[in-house]
Amino acid sequence: MLAKVKSVAVFGIDAYLLDIEIYIATGDMPYVAIVGLPDTAVKESRDRVKAAINTSGYRFPHKPMTINLAPADRKKEGPAFELPIAIGILIATGQIGIQDVREYAIVGELSLDGRLRPVKGCLSMALKCKELGIKKLLAPSENVSEAAIVAGIDAIPVKTLADTVGILTGSIPAIPHKVTVEEIFKESGSYDVDYADVKGQEHAKRALTVAVAGNHNLIMVGPPGSGKTMLAQRIPTIMPSLTLEEALDTTRIYSIAGLLNPGQSLIATRPFRAPHHTISTAGLVGGGSFPRPGEISLSHHGVLFLDELPEFDRKTLEVLRQPLETGSITISRAMSSVTYPASSVLVASCNPCPCGFYTDKQRPCRCTPHQIQNYMSKVSGPLLDRIDIQLEVPAVRYGELVADREAQSSDDMRKKVLAARIMQKERFKDLLANHGQEQGIMVNARMSSKQVKKYCILDKPAETLLHQAMTDLGISARGHSKVLKVARTIADIDESQIIKIDHISEAIQYRSLDRTLWK
């Protein structure tokens, strides 16, 4: 007999429809053949499915059986197809009768006793079901919350193989899981930290405000204990709140990586990722035989923080150059390639020398010039050129720590960011209307050379100062573009359409470190 069941598979961050066909032939020599480019985990499904069917009160057939996963030209991975395979076997053997099984998409991993385990990528699966017009999705109860976020889909939770059979045959009511997006954002959209906790460092806070307002990459250089990590950890608190579309994008990546908590529906806050400096290239940008998203994709719409930047492997850092420019990372393999989104703010920090006190006026530096040069040369010039703002963070003095005055809070900084973002949204509205959000530009850091020329209009004193800085400091052509983009953001914060000398002066100040400490 032949049975067909619909399921959904994931490739990259997208999903595609999977038709599972079960054919049971006549014969006395039992075997199970799984075809359609299955990986090892899929091939092992035959044993788990057999045990789950038998322990759930049904009978696994001892006959020749062929299980086809279509389309056959795409490699299948993971155990998410075990539940639909089991349902297909029960239908093909006549143990259950279901009239409308093709109205459902079914996903789930089976344990040996018939209970269901969670699967990865359920949100992407639900979005594909909506696109294809499939109204009902049967998914493990641990995953159903993320699937229920997608409007127009009945995400039905199931805990066991027997429950699934009951829902499909009508003996158990199919009750879709419901979530309210507004409540999720209200409950999970806040942060536990605030810039009001940071004493002093008002100059650094100003630079961070500029960085977030224009989505500019930033590096902080300063001695140990100056608060670089503390400053970086609070950057998401001054970023604009996630939109639903951004939250869905981020949640899809975390779902595919298996990093969502059980029952979690949506990531409602900006991600902050801080990988250790021993991370591999694949861990940072993604990779593997079946490509998985790396830290740069997990920080999509948020912050990627690289503490102690010179301690990272230089070859690992160099792979960041392309995604920093394009906002995406493509992982190519012999038979396929996967593109993951990677639009985040890169924030790095480091000491000015191996001992950390090269710029500290209170504590002497014990490093030789050769040691300092070797330490700083671990970060290449081309990578530094892609970092818009280079900020020196001095040590905080005792008087600032014990001062009773109120520190600038995240809310104060965020108001300036939002005002600048409004100006940028108005500036780029025609571009967004023509190309959509993915191809359009919403922040100054993403401007092309053409947009820089069009929107970065300088008055005469500012133009004179920039020319002098280019000559005296030896700023590269890319550095020149970065200065203009940062100056444009500073002018937006001041609600000025023209870039003035104060804006250019501040932007040039943020490019000074690579001409002093880094040489």
Short mmCIF file of C-alpha atoms in Angstrom, two decimals:
data_model
loop_
_atom_site.label_atom_id
_atom_site.label_comp_id
_atom_site.label_asym_id
_atom_site.label_seq_id
_atom_site.Cartn_x
_atom_site.Cartn_y
_atom_site.Cartn_z
CA MET A 1 0.00 0.00 0.00
CA LEU A 2 1.00 3.63 -0.52
CA ALA A 3 0.56 6.57 1.84
CA LYS A 4 1.60 10.23 1.55
CA VAL A 5 2.11 12.69 4.40
CA LYS A 6 3.19 16.33 4.30
CA SER A 7 6.05 17.64 6.39
CA VAL A 8 8.40 20.62 6.33
CA ALA A 9 12.21 20.66 6.22
CA VAL A 10 14.66 23.47 6.90
CA PHE A 11 17.56 24.61 4.73
CA GLY A 12 19.52 27.60 5.98
CA ILE A 13 16.94 29.79 7.70
CA ASP A 14 14.21 28.95 5.19
CA ALA A 15 11.93 25.93 5.02
CA TYR A 16 10.52 23.92 2.13
CA LEU A 17 7.68 21.46 1.70
CA LEU A 18 8.61 17.80 2.14
CA ASP A 19 6.43 15.01 0.82
CA ILE A 20 6.92 11.74 2.69
CA GLU A 21 5.82 8.70 0.70
CA ILE A 22 5.52 5.26 2.32
CA TYR A 23 5.28 2.18 0.09
CA ILE A 24 4.82 -1.25 1.64
CA ALA A 25 5.31 -4.16 -0.74
CA THR A 26 4.35 -7.80 -0.45
CA GLY A 27 7.07 -10.24 0.47
CA ASP A 28 8.51 -12.25 3.30
CA MET A 29 11.89 -10.53 3.63
CA PRO A 30 11.42 -7.36 5.76
CA TYR A 31 13.62 -4.34 5.18
CA VAL A 32 13.29 -0.56 5.37
CA ALA A 33 14.88 1.66 2.73
CA ILE A 34 14.91 5.43 3.24
CA VAL A 35 15.67 7.30 0.00
CA GLY A 36 15.87 10.98 -0.90
CA LEU A 37 19.40 11.92 0.23
CA PRO A 38 18.95 11.25 3.99
CA ASP A 39 21.76 11.94 6.43
CA THR A 40 22.78 9.60 9.22
CA ALA A 41 20.18 10.95 11.67
CA VAL A 42 17.40 10.36 9.12
CA LYS A 43 18.63 6.84 8.39
CA GLU A 44 18.60 6.05 12.10
CA SER A 45 14.96 7.11 12.24
CA ARG A 46 13.85 3.63 11.14
CA ASP A 47 14.82 2.15 14.53
CA ARG A 48 13.24 4.94 16.58
CA VAL A 49 10.05 4.85 14.50
CA LYS A 50 9.80 1.08 14.87
CA ALA A 51 10.16 1.22 18.65
CA ALA A 52 7.75 4.16 18.98
CA ILE A 53 5.05 2.42 16.92
CA ASN A 54 5.32 -0.81 18.88
CA THR A 55 5.39 0.85 22.33
CA SER A 56 2.39 3.03 21.40
CA GLY A 57 0.13 0.01 20.89
CA TYR A 58 0.44 -0.35 17.12
CA ARG A 59 2.27 -2.87 14.94
CA PHE A 60 5.34 -2.18 12.85
CA PRO A 61 5.03 -4.18 9.58
CA HIS A 62 7.55 -6.93 8.83
CA LYS A 63 7.45 -6.38 5.08
CA PRO A 64 9.59 -4.65 2.45
CA MET A 65 9.15 -0.90 2.93
CA THR A 66 10.39 2.12 0.99
CA ILE A 67 10.28 5.60 2.51
CA ASN A 68 10.81 8.40 0.00
CA LEU A 69 11.61 11.97 1.07
CA ALA A 70 10.75 14.28 -1.81
CA PRO A 71 12.18 16.36 -3.38
CA ALA A 72 14.88 13.74 -3.76
CA ASP A 73 17.63 16.11 -4.89
CA ARG A 74 17.91 18.00 -1.58
CA LYS A 75 19.84 16.50 1.31
CA LYS A 76 17.70 15.88 4.38
CA GLU A 77 19.04 16.14 7.91
CA GLY A 78 17.78 15.77 11.44
CA PRO A 79 15.09 13.71 13.14
CA ALA A 80 12.14 16.07 12.50
CA PHE A 81 10.54 13.66 9.99
CA GLU A 82 10.05 10.72 12.37
CA LEU A 83 6.50 11.59 13.42
CA PRO A 84 5.18 11.97 9.84
CA ILE A 85 7.00 8.77 8.83
CA ALA A 86 5.29 6.90 11.67
CA ILE A 87 1.88 8.33 10.69
CA GLY A 88 2.49 7.35 7.06
CA ILE A 89 3.35 3.77 8.09
CA LEU A 90 0.17 3.47 10.16
CA ILE A 91 -1.91 4.74 7.24
CA ALA A 92 -0.17 2.48 4.69
CA THR A 93 -0.73 -0.60 6.86
CA GLY A 94 -4.41 0.25 7.38
CA GLN A 95 -4.08 0.56 11.17
CA ILE A 96 -5.62 4.05 11.08
CA GLY A 97 -7.85 5.76 8.56
CA ILE A 98 -7.52 9.50 7.96
CA GLN A 99 -9.43 11.25 5.22
CA ASP A 100 -7.77 14.68 5.33
CA VAL A 101 -4.17 13.95 6.36
CA ARG A 102 -2.88 16.10 3.48
CA GLU A 103 -4.43 19.16 5.14
CA TYR A 104 -1.79 18.90 7.86
CA ALA A 105 1.95 19.45 7.95
CA ILE A 106 3.50 17.19 10.58
CA VAL A 107 6.90 17.49 12.27
CA GLY A 108 8.42 15.89 15.33
CA GLU A 109 11.18 13.67 16.68
CA LEU A 110 10.11 10.43 18.34
CA SER A 111 11.54 8.88 21.46
CA LEU A 112 11.44 5.10 21.86
CA ASP A 113 8.32 5.21 24.03
CA GLY A 114 6.37 7.30 21.53
CA ARG A 115 6.79 10.68 23.20
CA LEU A 116 7.81 13.67 21.10
CA ARG A 117 10.98 15.68 21.40
CA PRO A 118 11.37 19.28 20.15
CA VAL A 119 12.77 20.04 16.71
CA LYS A 120 14.77 22.94 15.35
CA GLY A 121 13.43 25.57 12.97
CA CYS A 122 9.73 25.28 13.81
CA LEU A 123 9.13 29.00 13.23
CA SER A 124 10.53 28.79 9.69
CA MET A 125 8.35 25.74 9.11
CA ALA A 126 5.23 27.63 10.20
CA LEU A 127 6.08 30.55 7.93
CA LYS A 128 6.48 28.19 4.96
CA CYS A 129 3.14 26.54 5.77
CA LYS A 130 1.46 29.94 5.67
CA GLU A 131 3.13 30.71 2.36
CA LEU A 132 1.92 27.41 0.88
CA GLY A 133 -1.62 27.76 2.22
CA ILE A 134 -1.34 24.87 4.69
CA LYS A 135 -3.56 25.87 7.60
CA LYS A 136 -2.71 23.20 10.18
CA LEU A 137 0.68 22.33 11.66
CA LEU A 138 1.16 19.47 14.13
CA ALA A 139 4.28 20.11 16.18
CA PRO A 140 5.78 19.04 19.52
CA SER A 141 4.32 20.96 22.45
CA GLU A 142 7.77 22.48 23.24
CA ASN A 143 7.85 24.10 19.77
CA VAL A 144 4.25 25.07 19.27
CA SER A 145 4.60 28.48 20.94
CA GLU A 146 6.99 29.75 18.27
CA ALA A 147 4.82 28.34 15.47
CA ALA A 148 1.72 30.00 16.96
CA ILE A 149 3.30 33.42 16.40
CA VAL A 150 2.53 33.08 12.69
CA ALA A 151 -0.94 34.47 12.03
CA GLY A 152 -3.23 32.30 9.91
CA ILE A 153 -1.74 28.99 11.06
CA ASP A 154 -3.36 26.59 13.51
CA ALA A 155 -0.35 25.36 15.49
CA ILE A 156 -1.60 22.22 17.25
CA PRO A 157 0.55 20.82 20.08
CA VAL A 158 1.10 17.08 20.39
CA LYS A 159 3.01 15.20 23.09
CA THR A 160 2.96 11.59 21.87
CA LEU A 161 2.43 9.51 18.75
CA ALA A 162 -0.89 8.32 20.20
CA ASP A 163 -2.04 11.95 20.68
CA THR A 164 -1.18 12.68 17.06
CA VAL A 165 -3.22 9.72 15.85
CA GLY A 166 -6.12 10.80 18.05
CA ILE A 167 -6.12 14.35 16.63
CA LEU A 168 -5.88 13.12 13.02
CA THR A 169 -8.68 10.58 13.47
CA GLY A 170 -10.88 13.01 15.39
CA SER A 171 -11.01 11.12 18.69
CA ILE A 172 -9.06 13.96 20.38
CA PRO A 173 -10.03 17.60 19.71
CA ALA A 174 -7.48 19.64 17.76
CA ILE A 175 -7.03 22.76 19.91
CA PRO A 176 -4.62 25.30 18.38
CA HIS A 177 -2.15 26.99 20.69
CA LYS A 178 -2.71 30.74 21.02
CA VAL A 179 -0.22 33.49 21.85
CA THR A 180 -0.57 37.27 22.00
CA VAL A 181 2.31 39.18 20.44
CA GLU A 182 1.59 42.35 22.42
CA GLU A 183 1.79 40.47 25.73
CA ILE A 184 5.06 38.81 24.73
CA PHE A 185 6.68 42.17 23.98
CA LYS A 186 5.28 43.62 27.20
CA GLU A 187 6.56 40.76 29.36
CA SER A 188 9.91 40.11 27.65
CA GLY A 189 10.80 43.40 25.98
CA SER A 190 12.69 45.00 28.89
CA TYR A 191 16.31 44.92 30.03
CA ASP A 192 17.85 44.34 33.44
CA VAL A 193 20.72 46.83 32.93
CA ASP A 194 20.88 50.59 32.39
CA TYR A 195 23.52 53.20 31.57
CA ALA A 196 22.55 54.96 34.78
CA ASP A 197 24.65 52.26 36.48
CA VAL A 198 27.79 53.53 34.72
CA LYS A 199 29.64 56.23 36.61
CA GLY A 200 31.56 58.71 34.53
CA GLN A 201 32.52 57.89 30.91
CA GLU A 202 30.16 60.54 29.51
CA HIS A 203 32.40 60.90 26.46
CA ALA A 204 32.09 57.16 25.83
CA LYS A 205 28.32 57.32 26.26
CA ARG A 206 28.19 60.07 23.65
CA ALA A 207 30.17 57.94 21.20
CA LEU A 208 27.92 54.94 21.86
CA THR A 209 24.85 57.09 21.23
CA VAL A 210 26.29 58.12 17.87
CA ALA A 211 27.21 54.52 17.04
CA VAL A 212 23.72 53.20 17.74
CA ALA A 213 21.97 56.15 16.06
CA GLY A 214 23.66 55.36 12.75
CA ASN A 215 24.31 51.63 13.32
CA HIS A 216 28.07 52.24 13.19
CA ASN A 217 30.64 49.64 14.22
CA LEU A 218 32.80 50.68 17.17
CA ILE A 219 36.00 49.74 18.99
CA MET A 220 36.89 50.83 22.52
CA VAL A 221 40.53 50.99 23.62
CA GLY A 222 41.40 51.44 27.26
CA PRO A 223 43.11 49.98 30.31
CA PRO A 224 41.63 47.09 32.32
CA GLY A 225 38.77 48.13 34.58
CA SER A 226 37.81 51.22 32.61
CA GLY A 227 34.31 49.86 31.98
CA LYS A 228 34.51 48.75 28.34
CA THR A 229 32.53 45.56 28.87
CA MET A 230 30.01 47.31 31.09
CA LEU A 231 29.44 49.94 28.41
CA ALA A 232 29.07 47.34 25.67
CA GLN A 233 26.59 45.19 27.58
CA ARG A 234 24.17 48.12 27.82
CA ILE A 235 24.14 49.00 24.12
CA PRO A 236 20.90 47.06 23.40
CA THR A 237 19.11 49.25 25.98
CA ILE A 238 19.49 52.34 23.78
CA MET A 239 18.61 50.65 20.49
CA PRO A 240 15.11 51.06 19.03
CA SER A 241 12.67 48.36 20.12
CA LEU A 242 12.46 45.32 17.89
CA THR A 243 9.66 45.39 15.34
CA LEU A 244 7.67 42.19 14.85
CA GLU A 245 9.46 41.55 11.55
CA GLU A 246 12.87 41.96 13.20
CA ALA A 247 11.83 39.77 16.10
CA LEU A 248 10.71 37.05 13.69
CA ASP A 249 14.01 37.25 11.80
CA THR A 250 16.02 36.89 14.98
CA THR A 251 13.82 34.16 16.42
CA ARG A 252 14.11 32.10 13.23
CA ILE A 253 17.89 32.06 13.55
CA TYR A 254 17.77 31.06 17.22
CA SER A 255 15.16 28.40 16.46
CA ILE A 256 17.32 26.83 13.76
CA ALA A 257 20.33 26.92 16.08
CA GLY A 258 18.29 25.23 18.82
CA LEU A 259 18.81 28.12 21.25
CA LEU A 260 15.20 28.94 22.09
CA ASN A 261 14.08 28.05 25.58
CA PRO A 262 11.28 25.42 25.86
CA GLY A 263 7.97 27.15 25.30
CA GLN A 264 9.56 30.43 24.19
CA SER A 265 7.58 32.10 21.42
CA LEU A 266 9.65 35.07 20.40
CA ILE A 267 12.87 36.91 21.12
CA ALA A 268 11.58 40.35 22.07
CA THR A 269 14.88 42.09 22.94
CA ARG A 270 17.92 42.91 20.88
CA PRO A 271 20.44 40.05 21.05
CA PHE A 272 23.83 40.60 22.63
CA ARG A 273 26.46 38.01 21.77
CA ALA A 274 29.94 38.00 23.33
CA PRO A 275 31.92 34.96 22.06
CA HIS A 276 35.20 33.98 23.72
CA HIS A 277 38.39 34.85 21.85
CA THR A 278 39.16 31.14 21.32
CA ILE A 279 36.16 30.79 18.98
CA SER A 280 36.74 29.11 15.61
CA THR A 281 35.97 30.64 12.24
CA ALA A 282 32.93 28.38 11.81
CA GLY A 283 31.71 29.34 15.27
CA LEU A 284 31.97 33.04 14.46
CA VAL A 285 30.49 33.22 10.95
CA GLY A 286 28.81 29.82 10.65
CA GLY A 287 29.72 26.59 8.92
CA GLY A 288 29.84 22.84 9.25
CA SER A 289 28.99 20.03 6.84
CA PHE A 290 25.38 21.14 7.27
CA PRO A 291 25.91 24.89 7.66
CA ARG A 292 24.76 26.37 10.94
CA PRO A 293 24.50 30.08 11.83
CA GLY A 294 27.47 31.53 13.69
CA GLU A 295 27.72 34.24 16.32
CA ILE A 296 27.54 37.02 13.74
CA SER A 297 24.13 35.73 12.62
CA LEU A 298 22.95 35.08 16.17
CA SER A 299 23.59 38.79 16.83
CA HIS A 300 21.40 39.81 13.85
CA HIS A 301 19.50 43.02 14.70
CA GLY A 302 21.60 43.30 17.85
CA VAL A 303 25.19 43.56 19.06
CA LEU A 304 28.22 41.35 18.44
CA PHE A 305 30.77 42.14 21.14
CA LEU A 306 34.37 40.98 20.66
CA ASP A 307 36.21 41.55 23.92
CA GLU A 308 40.04 41.55 23.81
CA LEU A 309 40.03 41.84 20.02
CA PRO A 310 43.77 41.20 19.46
CA GLU A 311 43.44 37.84 21.25
CA PHE A 312 41.18 36.50 18.51
CA ASP A 313 42.80 34.50 15.73
CA ARG A 314 43.67 36.91 12.93
CA LYS A 315 42.32 34.63 10.19
CA THR A 316 39.06 34.33 12.09
CA LEU A 317 38.73 38.10 12.32
CA GLU A 318 39.42 38.59 8.63
CA VAL A 319 36.29 36.67 7.63
CA LEU A 320 34.25 39.45 9.27
CA ARG A 321 35.23 41.94 6.59
CA GLN A 322 32.65 40.86 4.02
CA PRO A 323 29.61 40.55 6.35
CA LEU A 324 30.44 43.91 7.92
CA GLU A 325 29.99 45.49 4.49
CA THR A 326 27.00 43.50 3.21
CA GLY A 327 25.05 42.58 6.33
CA SER A 328 24.94 38.89 5.37
CA ILE A 329 27.25 35.88 5.25
CA THR A 330 27.25 33.19 2.55
CA ILE A 331 28.57 29.74 3.42
CA SER A 332 29.40 27.72 0.30
CA ARG A 333 29.75 23.98 0.07
CA ALA A 334 30.36 21.67 -2.90
CA MET A 335 26.67 21.02 -3.57
CA SER A 336 24.98 24.06 -2.07
CA SER A 337 25.38 27.44 -0.45
CA VAL A 338 23.49 29.06 2.41
CA THR A 339 23.12 32.76 3.13
CA TYR A 340 22.47 33.87 6.69
CA PRO A 341 21.59 37.44 7.73
CA ALA A 342 24.33 39.17 9.70
CA SER A 343 23.22 42.77 10.16
CA SER A 344 24.44 43.74 13.60
CA VAL A 345 26.49 46.40 15.33
CA LEU A 346 30.05 45.18 15.83
CA VAL A 347 31.48 46.41 19.11
CA ALA A 348 35.06 45.48 19.96
CA SER A 349 37.32 46.28 22.86
CA CYS A 350 40.98 45.85 23.68
CA ASN A 351 43.77 47.05 25.89
CA PRO A 352 46.27 49.53 24.39
CA CYS A 353 49.15 47.13 25.09
CA PRO A 354 49.76 43.63 26.53
CA CYS A 355 49.89 44.88 30.15
CA GLY A 356 47.00 47.28 29.52
CA PHE A 357 48.41 50.51 30.96
CA TYR A 358 50.03 52.19 27.95
CA THR A 359 47.56 55.10 28.04
CA ASP A 360 46.99 55.13 31.81
CA LYS A 361 48.47 58.23 33.46
CA GLN A 362 48.43 56.70 36.95
CA ARG A 363 50.02 53.30 36.37
CA PRO A 364 53.22 52.78 34.36
CA CYS A 365 53.34 50.56 31.29
CA ARG A 366 55.89 47.72 31.41
CA CYS A 367 55.72 46.85 27.70
CA THR A 368 58.44 47.56 25.17
CA PRO A 369 57.58 49.37 21.91
CA HIS A 370 58.15 46.09 20.06
CA GLN A 371 55.67 44.27 22.29
CA ILE A 372 53.07 47.01 21.80
CA GLN A 373 53.55 46.93 18.05
CA ASN A 374 53.19 43.14 17.90
CA TYR A 375 50.09 43.26 20.08
CA MET A 376 48.33 45.88 18.00
CA SER A 377 49.36 44.38 14.66
CA LYS A 378 47.20 41.33 15.39
CA VAL A 379 44.27 43.38 14.08
CA SER A 380 44.64 44.22 10.40
CA GLY A 381 44.31 47.71 8.96
CA PRO A 382 41.54 46.68 6.50
CA LEU A 383 39.42 45.38 9.37
CA LEU A 384 39.98 48.59 11.37
CA ASP A 385 38.96 50.61 8.34
CA ARG A 386 35.57 48.89 8.51
CA ILE A 387 35.07 50.02 12.10
CA ASP A 388 33.50 53.46 11.93
CA ILE A 389 34.20 54.72 15.46
CA GLN A 390 37.46 54.18 17.31
CA LEU A 391 37.11 55.34 20.91
CA GLU A 392 39.62 55.74 23.71
CA VAL A 393 38.11 54.85 27.10
CA PRO A 394 40.28 56.14 29.98
CA ALA A 395 40.23 54.74 33.49
CA VAL A 396 37.51 56.11 35.77
CA ARG A 397 38.87 58.26 38.59
CA TYR A 398 37.82 57.92 42.21
CA GLY A 399 36.01 61.25 42.21
CA GLU A 400 33.72 60.12 39.39
CA LEU A 401 32.96 56.83 41.12
CA VAL A 402 31.82 58.43 44.37
CA ALA A 403 30.18 61.52 42.84
CA ASP A 404 26.54 61.92 43.86
CA ARG A 405 25.38 63.44 40.58
CA GLU A 406 22.90 61.49 38.47
CA ALA A 407 24.42 59.60 35.54
CA GLN A 408 22.97 59.71 32.05
CA SER A 409 20.41 56.91 31.73
CA SER A 410 19.58 54.60 28.86
CA ASP A 411 16.25 56.39 28.33
CA ASP A 412 18.03 59.73 27.84
CA MET A 413 20.42 58.22 25.30
CA ARG A 414 17.67 56.29 23.56
CA LYS A 415 15.63 59.45 22.93
CA LYS A 416 18.54 60.90 20.96
CA VAL A 417 18.90 57.66 19.02
CA LEU A 418 15.21 57.56 18.11
CA ALA A 419 15.24 61.20 16.97
CA ALA A 420 18.19 60.49 14.67
CA ARG A 421 16.55 57.32 13.35
CA ILE A 422 13.42 59.28 12.46
CA MET A 423 15.50 61.64 10.32
CA GLN A 424 17.17 58.69 8.61
CA LYS A 425 13.86 56.97 7.94
CA GLU A 426 12.54 60.14 6.32
CA ARG A 427 15.75 60.54 4.32
CA PHE A 428 15.64 57.02 2.90
CA LYS A 429 11.87 56.61 2.53
CA ASP A 430 11.95 56.71 -1.28
CA LEU A 431 14.64 54.06 -1.39
CA LEU A 432 12.68 51.82 0.98
CA ALA A 433 9.53 52.28 -1.07
CA ASN A 434 11.31 51.21 -4.25
CA HIS A 435 13.31 48.27 -2.91
CA GLY A 436 11.78 47.18 0.39
CA GLN A 437 13.42 46.97 3.78
CA GLU A 438 15.83 44.15 2.94
CA GLN A 439 17.39 45.94 -0.05
CA GLY A 440 16.78 49.45 1.22
CA ILE A 441 18.82 51.51 3.65
CA MET A 442 17.44 52.59 7.00
CA VAL A 443 20.63 53.76 8.73
CA ASN A 444 23.56 55.93 7.77
CA ALA A 445 26.14 53.17 8.16
CA ARG A 446 24.57 51.31 5.21
CA MET A 447 24.87 54.21 2.77
CA SER A 448 26.59 53.49 -0.53
CA SER A 449 29.07 55.90 -2.11
CA LYS A 450 26.25 57.35 -4.16
CA GLN A 451 24.14 58.07 -1.08
CA VAL A 452 27.13 59.49 0.79
CA LYS A 453 27.67 61.98 -2.01
CA LYS A 454 23.97 62.88 -2.10
CA TYR A 455 23.20 63.19 1.60
CA CYS A 456 26.50 64.18 3.25
CA ILE A 457 26.49 67.87 2.39
CA LEU A 458 29.18 69.88 4.21
CA ASP A 459 29.35 73.60 4.78
CA LYS A 460 32.57 75.37 3.78
CA PRO A 461 34.38 75.29 7.18
CA ALA A 462 33.58 71.60 7.60
CA GLU A 463 34.88 70.82 4.11
CA THR A 464 38.11 72.68 4.84
CA LEU A 465 38.64 70.80 8.10
CA LEU A 466 38.02 67.42 6.46
CA HIS A 467 40.52 68.19 3.71
CA GLN A 468 43.13 69.15 6.29
CA ALA A 469 42.47 65.97 8.30
CA MET A 470 42.81 63.79 5.21
CA THR A 471 46.17 65.38 4.47
CA ASP A 472 47.60 65.44 8.00
CA LEU A 473 46.28 62.11 9.34
CA GLY A 474 46.56 60.03 6.19
CA ILE A 475 42.98 58.74 6.40
CA SER A 476 42.20 56.17 3.71
CA ALA A 477 39.43 56.48 1.13
CA ARG A 478 37.29 54.07 3.15
CA GLY A 479 38.11 56.04 6.29
CA HIS A 480 37.00 59.22 4.52
CA SER A 481 33.65 57.60 3.77
CA LYS A 482 33.32 56.47 7.39
CA VAL A 483 34.02 59.99 8.67
CA LEU A 484 31.26 61.38 6.46
CA LYS A 485 28.76 58.72 7.56
CA VAL A 486 29.50 59.30 11.24
CA ALA A 487 29.32 63.07 10.76
CA ARG A 488 25.96 62.61 9.05
CA THR A 489 24.71 60.73 12.13
CA ILE A 490 26.04 63.39 14.52
CA ALA A 491 24.24 66.04 12.46
CA ASP A 492 21.05 63.95 12.65
CA ILE A 493 21.30 63.86 16.44
CA ASP A 494 21.56 67.66 16.34
CA GLU A 495 18.63 67.72 13.86
CA SER A 496 20.75 69.49 11.24
CA GLN A 497 20.40 68.84 7.51
CA ILE A 498 23.87 70.29 6.83
CA ILE A 499 27.05 68.77 8.23
CA LYS A 500 28.85 71.52 10.12
CA ILE A 501 32.40 71.88 11.39
CA ASP A 502 31.47 70.62 14.88
CA HIS A 503 30.03 67.44 13.37
CA ILE A 504 33.09 66.80 11.23
CA SER A 505 35.42 67.57 14.12
CA GLU A 506 33.73 65.01 16.35
CA ALA A 507 33.68 62.40 13.58
CA ILE A 508 37.41 62.89 12.93
CA GLN A 509 38.06 62.50 16.64
CA TYR A 510 36.46 59.06 16.44
CA ARG A 511 39.01 58.02 13.75
CA SER A 512 42.12 59.10 15.60
CA LEU A 513 43.09 55.89 17.37
CA ASP A 514 44.26 54.04 14.31
CA ARG A 515 46.72 56.89 13.65
CA THR A 516 48.15 56.94 17.20
CA LEU A 517 47.80 53.82 19.28
CA TRP A 518 47.74 51.47 16.34
CA LYS A 519 51.07 52.46 14.83
#
